[in-house]
Amino acid sequence: MTTSFVPLVLLGGLTSAGVYLLLERNLTRMLLGLLLIGNAINLLILIVGGPSGNPPVRGRTSEGHTTTADPLAQAMILTAIVITMGIAAFVLAMAYRTYRLTTEEEVGDDPEDAKVSELAALDTAAVEEDRPRPDRRRDTDAPDELDALPGYEGSK
């Protein structure tokens, strides 16, 4: 199976632009990034679906193709379109609600997240202090009495 280079470049461009827009703090750009990634996934499914062929209906032929087209790719693309539209509607509702409450579209740092990260940093320092240290005198390569199973002849 050979694949054209143009859809692969388009797929890479859509994905990279979508990830770049998702990393922004503006909700509209996040939405556009989600839509670009959704379209990139649809293009990926279309490329992986294989070449075109006869319709997947028994007894039908199209332009002398010898193989039958895979209907699973088309069904998955339709499902992905519906999922993308649902996510887009949810993000639009969040953006509208945020704009109505704060009159800005920029997503700021959450004070609760900052408190949790500070507590996590303090807990990490406390855990480092409380961690037991290995006894260097007992840490040798010689077998200990607990290394061998009781009753096993080869361990003595």
JSON list of C-alpha atoms in Angstrom, two decimals:
[
{"chain": "A", "resi": 1, "resn": "MET", "atom": "CA", "xyz": [0.00, 0.00, 0.00]},
{"chain": "A", "resi": 2, "resn": "THR", "atom": "CA", "xyz": [1.41, 3.36, -0.98]},
{"chain": "A", "resi": 3, "resn": "THR", "atom": "CA", "xyz": [0.35, 6.61, 0.62]},
{"chain": "A", "resi": 4, "resn": "SER", "atom": "CA", "xyz": [0.74, 10.04, -0.90]},
{"chain": "A", "resi": 5, "resn": "PHE", "atom": "CA", "xyz": [3.13, 12.41, 0.82]},
{"chain": "A", "resi": 6, "resn": "VAL", "atom": "CA", "xyz": [0.73, 15.40, 0.73]},
{"chain": "A", "resi": 7, "resn": "PRO", "atom": "CA", "xyz": [-1.88, 14.03, 3.21]},
{"chain": "A", "resi": 8, "resn": "LEU", "atom": "CA", "xyz": [0.87, 13.04, 5.63]},
{"chain": "A", "resi": 9, "resn": "VAL", "atom": "CA", "xyz": [2.36, 16.56, 5.56]},
{"chain": "A", "resi": 10, "resn": "LEU", "atom": "CA", "xyz": [-1.13, 18.01, 5.97]},
{"chain": "A", "resi": 11, "resn": "LEU", "atom": "CA", "xyz": [-1.74, 15.65, 8.90]},
{"chain": "A", "resi": 12, "resn": "GLY", "atom": "CA", "xyz": [1.50, 16.75, 10.58]},
{"chain": "A", "resi": 13, "resn": "GLY", "atom": "CA", "xyz": [0.72, 20.43, 10.01]},
{"chain": "A", "resi": 14, "resn": "LEU", "atom": "CA", "xyz": [-2.81, 20.14, 11.41]},
{"chain": "A", "resi": 15, "resn": "THR", "atom": "CA", "xyz": [-1.59, 18.23, 14.46]},
{"chain": "A", "resi": 16, "resn": "SER", "atom": "CA", "xyz": [1.27, 20.60, 15.23]},
{"chain": "A", "resi": 17, "resn": "ALA", "atom": "CA", "xyz": [-0.91, 23.70, 14.79]},
{"chain": "A", "resi": 18, "resn": "GLY", "atom": "CA", "xyz": [-3.61, 22.12, 16.96]},
{"chain": "A", "resi": 19, "resn": "VAL", "atom": "CA", "xyz": [-1.17, 21.28, 19.76]},
{"chain": "A", "resi": 20, "resn": "TYR", "atom": "CA", "xyz": [0.30, 24.79, 19.59]},
{"chain": "A", "resi": 21, "resn": "LEU", "atom": "CA", "xyz": [-3.16, 26.34, 19.90]},
{"chain": "A", "resi": 22, "resn": "LEU", "atom": "CA", "xyz": [-4.14, 23.98, 22.74]},
{"chain": "A", "resi": 23, "resn": "LEU", "atom": "CA", "xyz": [-1.19, 25.21, 24.79]},
{"chain": "A", "resi": 24, "resn": "GLU", "atom": "CA", "xyz": [-2.45, 28.81, 24.69]},
{"chain": "A", "resi": 25, "resn": "ARG", "atom": "CA", "xyz": [-4.36, 30.31, 27.62]},
{"chain": "A", "resi": 26, "resn": "ASN", "atom": "CA", "xyz": [-7.09, 31.78, 25.42]},
{"chain": "A", "resi": 27, "resn": "LEU", "atom": "CA", "xyz": [-10.26, 29.64, 25.31]},
{"chain": "A", "resi": 28, "resn": "THR", "atom": "CA", "xyz": [-11.02, 30.49, 21.68]},
{"chain": "A", "resi": 29, "resn": "ARG", "atom": "CA", "xyz": [-7.57, 29.34, 20.61]},
{"chain": "A", "resi": 30, "resn": "MET", "atom": "CA", "xyz": [-7.98, 26.19, 22.69]},
{"chain": "A", "resi": 31, "resn": "LEU", "atom": "CA", "xyz": [-11.24, 25.49, 20.85]},
{"chain": "A", "resi": 32, "resn": "LEU", "atom": "CA", "xyz": [-9.58, 26.03, 17.48]},
{"chain": "A", "resi": 33, "resn": "GLY", "atom": "CA", "xyz": [-6.77, 23.68, 18.54]},
{"chain": "A", "resi": 34, "resn": "LEU", "atom": "CA", "xyz": [-9.30, 20.99, 19.47]},
{"chain": "A", "resi": 35, "resn": "LEU", "atom": "CA", "xyz": [-11.02, 21.37, 16.11]},
{"chain": "A", "resi": 36, "resn": "LEU", "atom": "CA", "xyz": [-7.71, 21.15, 14.22]},
{"chain": "A", "resi": 37, "resn": "ILE", "atom": "CA", "xyz": [-6.69, 18.03, 16.10]},
{"chain": "A", "resi": 38, "resn": "GLY", "atom": "CA", "xyz": [-10.12, 16.51, 15.45]},
{"chain": "A", "resi": 39, "resn": "ASN", "atom": "CA", "xyz": [-9.71, 17.15, 11.72]},
{"chain": "A", "resi": 40, "resn": "ALA", "atom": "CA", "xyz": [-6.20, 15.69, 11.84]},
{"chain": "A", "resi": 41, "resn": "ILE", "atom": "CA", "xyz": [-7.56, 12.53, 13.45]},
{"chain": "A", "resi": 42, "resn": "ASN", "atom": "CA", "xyz": [-10.22, 12.28, 10.74]},
{"chain": "A", "resi": 43, "resn": "LEU", "atom": "CA", "xyz": [-7.55, 12.61, 8.07]},
{"chain": "A", "resi": 44, "resn": "LEU", "atom": "CA", "xyz": [-5.44, 9.96, 9.82]},
{"chain": "A", "resi": 45, "resn": "ILE", "atom": "CA", "xyz": [-8.37, 7.53, 9.88]},
{"chain": "A", "resi": 46, "resn": "LEU", "atom": "CA", "xyz": [-9.01, 8.24, 6.19]},
{"chain": "A", "resi": 47, "resn": "ILE", "atom": "CA", "xyz": [-5.37, 7.57, 5.29]},
{"chain": "A", "resi": 48, "resn": "VAL", "atom": "CA", "xyz": [-5.23, 4.37, 7.37]},
{"chain": "A", "resi": 49, "resn": "GLY", "atom": "CA", "xyz": [-8.55, 3.19, 5.88]},
{"chain": "A", "resi": 50, "resn": "GLY", "atom": "CA", "xyz": [-6.80, 2.25, 2.65]},
{"chain": "A", "resi": 51, "resn": "PRO", "atom": "CA", "xyz": [-7.51, 2.95, -0.97]},
{"chain": "A", "resi": 52, "resn": "SER", "atom": "CA", "xyz": [-10.95, 3.45, -2.45]},
{"chain": "A", "resi": 53, "resn": "GLY", "atom": "CA", "xyz": [-12.75, 0.50, -3.96]},
{"chain": "A", "resi": 54, "resn": "ASN", "atom": "CA", "xyz": [-16.15, -0.99, -4.67]},
{"chain": "A", "resi": 55, "resn": "PRO", "atom": "CA", "xyz": [-19.02, 0.02, -2.39]},
{"chain": "A", "resi": 56, "resn": "PRO", "atom": "CA", "xyz": [-19.41, -2.35, 0.58]},
{"chain": "A", "resi": 57, "resn": "VAL", "atom": "CA", "xyz": [-22.74, -3.58, -0.81]},
{"chain": "A", "resi": 58, "resn": "ARG", "atom": "CA", "xyz": [-23.00, -7.06, -2.30]},
{"chain": "A", "resi": 59, "resn": "GLY", "atom": "CA", "xyz": [-23.29, -7.05, -6.06]},
{"chain": "A", "resi": 60, "resn": "ARG", "atom": "CA", "xyz": [-22.27, -3.42, -6.62]},
{"chain": "A", "resi": 61, "resn": "THR", "atom": "CA", "xyz": [-19.17, -2.42, -8.55]},
{"chain": "A", "resi": 62, "resn": "SER", "atom": "CA", "xyz": [-17.59, 0.96, -9.21]},
{"chain": "A", "resi": 63, "resn": "GLU", "atom": "CA", "xyz": [-15.23, 1.89, -12.06]},
{"chain": "A", "resi": 64, "resn": "GLY", "atom": "CA", "xyz": [-13.76, -1.59, -12.34]},
{"chain": "A", "resi": 65, "resn": "HIS", "atom": "CA", "xyz": [-12.20, -1.73, -8.84]},
{"chain": "A", "resi": 66, "resn": "THR", "atom": "CA", "xyz": [-11.24, -5.22, -7.73]},
{"chain": "A", "resi": 67, "resn": "THR", "atom": "CA", "xyz": [-11.25, -4.59, -3.97]},
{"chain": "A", "resi": 68, "resn": "THR", "atom": "CA", "xyz": [-14.04, -3.52, -1.67]},
{"chain": "A", "resi": 69, "resn": "ALA", "atom": "CA", "xyz": [-13.71, -0.28, 0.31]},
{"chain": "A", "resi": 70, "resn": "ASP", "atom": "CA", "xyz": [-13.51, -0.59, 4.07]},
{"chain": "A", "resi": 71, "resn": "PRO", "atom": "CA", "xyz": [-16.70, 0.88, 5.60]},
{"chain": "A", "resi": 72, "resn": "LEU", "atom": "CA", "xyz": [-15.20, 0.89, 9.10]},
{"chain": "A", "resi": 73, "resn": "ALA", "atom": "CA", "xyz": [-13.04, 3.93, 8.36]},
{"chain": "A", "resi": 74, "resn": "GLN", "atom": "CA", "xyz": [-16.05, 5.94, 7.20]},
{"chain": "A", "resi": 75, "resn": "ALA", "atom": "CA", "xyz": [-18.06, 4.95, 10.27]},
{"chain": "A", "resi": 76, "resn": "MET", "atom": "CA", "xyz": [-15.18, 5.88, 12.58]},
{"chain": "A", "resi": 77, "resn": "ILE", "atom": "CA", "xyz": [-14.81, 9.28, 10.89]},
{"chain": "A", "resi": 78, "resn": "LEU", "atom": "CA", "xyz": [-18.51, 9.99, 11.34]},
{"chain": "A", "resi": 79, "resn": "THR", "atom": "CA", "xyz": [-18.23, 9.00, 15.00]},
{"chain": "A", "resi": 80, "resn": "ALA", "atom": "CA", "xyz": [-15.16, 11.22, 15.44]},
{"chain": "A", "resi": 81, "resn": "ILE", "atom": "CA", "xyz": [-17.01, 14.16, 13.87]},
{"chain": "A", "resi": 82, "resn": "VAL", "atom": "CA", "xyz": [-19.87, 13.75, 16.35]},
{"chain": "A", "resi": 83, "resn": "ILE", "atom": "CA", "xyz": [-17.46, 13.51, 19.29]},
{"chain": "A", "resi": 84, "resn": "THR", "atom": "CA", "xyz": [-15.56, 16.60, 18.10]},
{"chain": "A", "resi": 85, "resn": "MET", "atom": "CA", "xyz": [-18.78, 18.57, 17.79]},
{"chain": "A", "resi": 86, "resn": "GLY", "atom": "CA", "xyz": [-19.80, 17.56, 21.33]},
{"chain": "A", "resi": 87, "resn": "ILE", "atom": "CA", "xyz": [-16.43, 18.65, 22.73]},
{"chain": "A", "resi": 88, "resn": "ALA", "atom": "CA", "xyz": [-16.61, 21.91, 20.77]},
{"chain": "A", "resi": 89, "resn": "ALA", "atom": "CA", "xyz": [-20.08, 22.63, 22.17]},
{"chain": "A", "resi": 90, "resn": "PHE", "atom": "CA", "xyz": [-18.83, 21.95, 25.71]},
{"chain": "A", "resi": 91, "resn": "VAL", "atom": "CA", "xyz": [-15.79, 24.23, 25.29]},
{"chain": "A", "resi": 92, "resn": "LEU", "atom": "CA", "xyz": [-17.98, 26.95, 23.79]},
{"chain": "A", "resi": 93, "resn": "ALA", "atom": "CA", "xyz": [-20.32, 26.71, 26.78]},
{"chain": "A", "resi": 94, "resn": "MET", "atom": "CA", "xyz": [-17.35, 26.93, 29.15]},
{"chain": "A", "resi": 95, "resn": "ALA", "atom": "CA", "xyz": [-15.95, 29.94, 27.29]},
{"chain": "A", "resi": 96, "resn": "TYR", "atom": "CA", "xyz": [-19.32, 31.69, 27.35]},
{"chain": "A", "resi": 97, "resn": "ARG", "atom": "CA", "xyz": [-19.79, 31.01, 31.06]},
{"chain": "A", "resi": 98, "resn": "THR", "atom": "CA", "xyz": [-16.26, 32.17, 31.88]},
{"chain": "A", "resi": 99, "resn": "TYR", "atom": "CA", "xyz": [-16.70, 35.34, 29.86]},
{"chain": "A", "resi": 100, "resn": "ARG", "atom": "CA", "xyz": [-20.03, 36.10, 31.54]},
{"chain": "A", "resi": 101, "resn": "LEU", "atom": "CA", "xyz": [-18.50, 35.64, 35.02]},
{"chain": "A", "resi": 102, "resn": "THR", "atom": "CA", "xyz": [-15.11, 37.29, 34.59]},
{"chain": "A", "resi": 103, "resn": "THR", "atom": "CA", "xyz": [-15.49, 39.36, 31.36]},
{"chain": "A", "resi": 104, "resn": "GLU", "atom": "CA", "xyz": [-12.16, 38.00, 30.11]},
{"chain": "A", "resi": 105, "resn": "GLU", "atom": "CA", "xyz": [-11.31, 35.07, 27.93]},
{"chain": "A", "resi": 106, "resn": "GLU", "atom": "CA", "xyz": [-7.82, 34.43, 29.25]},
{"chain": "A", "resi": 107, "resn": "VAL", "atom": "CA", "xyz": [-7.50, 31.44, 31.60]},
{"chain": "A", "resi": 108, "resn": "GLY", "atom": "CA", "xyz": [-5.55, 32.45, 34.70]},
{"chain": "A", "resi": 109, "resn": "ASP", "atom": "CA", "xyz": [-3.78, 30.46, 37.36]},
{"chain": "A", "resi": 110, "resn": "ASP", "atom": "CA", "xyz": [-6.11, 28.86, 39.87]},
{"chain": "A", "resi": 111, "resn": "PRO", "atom": "CA", "xyz": [-5.26, 29.85, 43.47]},
{"chain": "A", "resi": 112, "resn": "GLU", "atom": "CA", "xyz": [-6.34, 26.43, 44.75]},
{"chain": "A", "resi": 113, "resn": "ASP", "atom": "CA", "xyz": [-3.94, 24.71, 42.35]},
{"chain": "A", "resi": 114, "resn": "ALA", "atom": "CA", "xyz": [-1.14, 26.96, 43.59]},
{"chain": "A", "resi": 115, "resn": "LYS", "atom": "CA", "xyz": [-1.90, 25.98, 47.21]},
{"chain": "A", "resi": 116, "resn": "VAL", "atom": "CA", "xyz": [-1.94, 22.28, 46.33]},
{"chain": "A", "resi": 117, "resn": "SER", "atom": "CA", "xyz": [1.41, 22.52, 44.52]},
{"chain": "A", "resi": 118, "resn": "GLU", "atom": "CA", "xyz": [2.96, 24.36, 47.48]},
{"chain": "A", "resi": 119, "resn": "LEU", "atom": "CA", "xyz": [1.68, 21.67, 49.88]},
{"chain": "A", "resi": 120, "resn": "ALA", "atom": "CA", "xyz": [3.00, 18.96, 47.58]},
{"chain": "A", "resi": 121, "resn": "ALA", "atom": "CA", "xyz": [6.45, 20.60, 47.56]},
{"chain": "A", "resi": 122, "resn": "LEU", "atom": "CA", "xyz": [6.44, 20.74, 51.37]},
{"chain": "A", "resi": 123, "resn": "ASP", "atom": "CA", "xyz": [5.30, 17.12, 51.64]},
{"chain": "A", "resi": 124, "resn": "THR", "atom": "CA", "xyz": [8.07, 16.00, 49.29]},
{"chain": "A", "resi": 125, "resn": "ALA", "atom": "CA", "xyz": [10.69, 17.62, 51.51]},
{"chain": "A", "resi": 126, "resn": "ALA", "atom": "CA", "xyz": [9.17, 15.97, 54.61]},
{"chain": "A", "resi": 127, "resn": "VAL", "atom": "CA", "xyz": [9.10, 12.57, 52.92]},
{"chain": "A", "resi": 128, "resn": "GLU", "atom": "CA", "xyz": [12.79, 12.88, 51.98]},
{"chain": "A", "resi": 129, "resn": "GLU", "atom": "CA", "xyz": [13.66, 13.49, 55.64]},
{"chain": "A", "resi": 130, "resn": "ASP", "atom": "CA", "xyz": [11.56, 10.58, 56.93]},
{"chain": "A", "resi": 131, "resn": "ARG", "atom": "CA", "xyz": [12.74, 8.02, 54.38]},
{"chain": "A", "resi": 132, "resn": "PRO", "atom": "CA", "xyz": [14.77, 5.19, 55.97]},
{"chain": "A", "resi": 133, "resn": "ARG", "atom": "CA", "xyz": [18.39, 5.02, 54.89]},
{"chain": "A", "resi": 134, "resn": "PRO", "atom": "CA", "xyz": [20.03, 1.66, 54.11]},
{"chain": "A", "resi": 135, "resn": "ASP", "atom": "CA", "xyz": [22.61, 0.33, 56.55]},
{"chain": "A", "resi": 136, "resn": "ARG", "atom": "CA", "xyz": [25.90, 0.35, 54.61]},
{"chain": "A", "resi": 137, "resn": "ARG", "atom": "CA", "xyz": [27.51, -2.21, 56.96]},
{"chain": "A", "resi": 138, "resn": "ARG", "atom": "CA", "xyz": [24.91, -4.87, 56.12]},
{"chain": "A", "resi": 139, "resn": "ASP", "atom": "CA", "xyz": [24.72, -4.06, 52.42]},
{"chain": "A", "resi": 140, "resn": "THR", "atom": "CA", "xyz": [27.18, -6.62, 51.01]},
{"chain": "A", "resi": 141, "resn": "ASP", "atom": "CA", "xyz": [27.12, -9.12, 48.20]},
{"chain": "A", "resi": 142, "resn": "ALA", "atom": "CA", "xyz": [27.52, -12.04, 50.65]},
{"chain": "A", "resi": 143, "resn": "PRO", "atom": "CA", "xyz": [24.39, -14.17, 51.08]},
{"chain": "A", "resi": 144, "resn": "ASP", "atom": "CA", "xyz": [22.30, -13.47, 54.16]},
{"chain": "A", "resi": 145, "resn": "GLU", "atom": "CA", "xyz": [20.45, -16.10, 56.17]},
{"chain": "A", "resi": 146, "resn": "LEU", "atom": "CA", "xyz": [17.18, -14.92, 54.62]},
{"chain": "A", "resi": 147, "resn": "ASP", "atom": "CA", "xyz": [18.45, -15.29, 51.03]},
{"chain": "A", "resi": 148, "resn": "ALA", "atom": "CA", "xyz": [18.03, -19.08, 50.91]},
{"chain": "A", "resi": 149, "resn": "LEU", "atom": "CA", "xyz": [14.90, -21.14, 51.21]},
{"chain": "A", "resi": 150, "resn": "PRO", "atom": "CA", "xyz": [14.79, -23.57, 54.15]},
{"chain": "A", "resi": 151, "resn": "GLY", "atom": "CA", "xyz": [15.34, -27.19, 53.20]},
{"chain": "A", "resi": 152, "resn": "TYR", "atom": "CA", "xyz": [16.96, -26.41, 49.85]},
{"chain": "A", "resi": 153, "resn": "GLU", "atom": "CA", "xyz": [20.24, -28.30, 49.58]},
{"chain": "A", "resi": 154, "resn": "GLY", "atom": "CA", "xyz": [21.87, -26.09, 46.98]},
{"chain": "A", "resi": 155, "resn": "SER", "atom": "CA", "xyz": [21.64, -22.99, 49.17]},
{"chain": "A", "resi": 156, "resn": "LYS", "atom": "CA", "xyz": [23.95, -24.24, 51.96]}
]
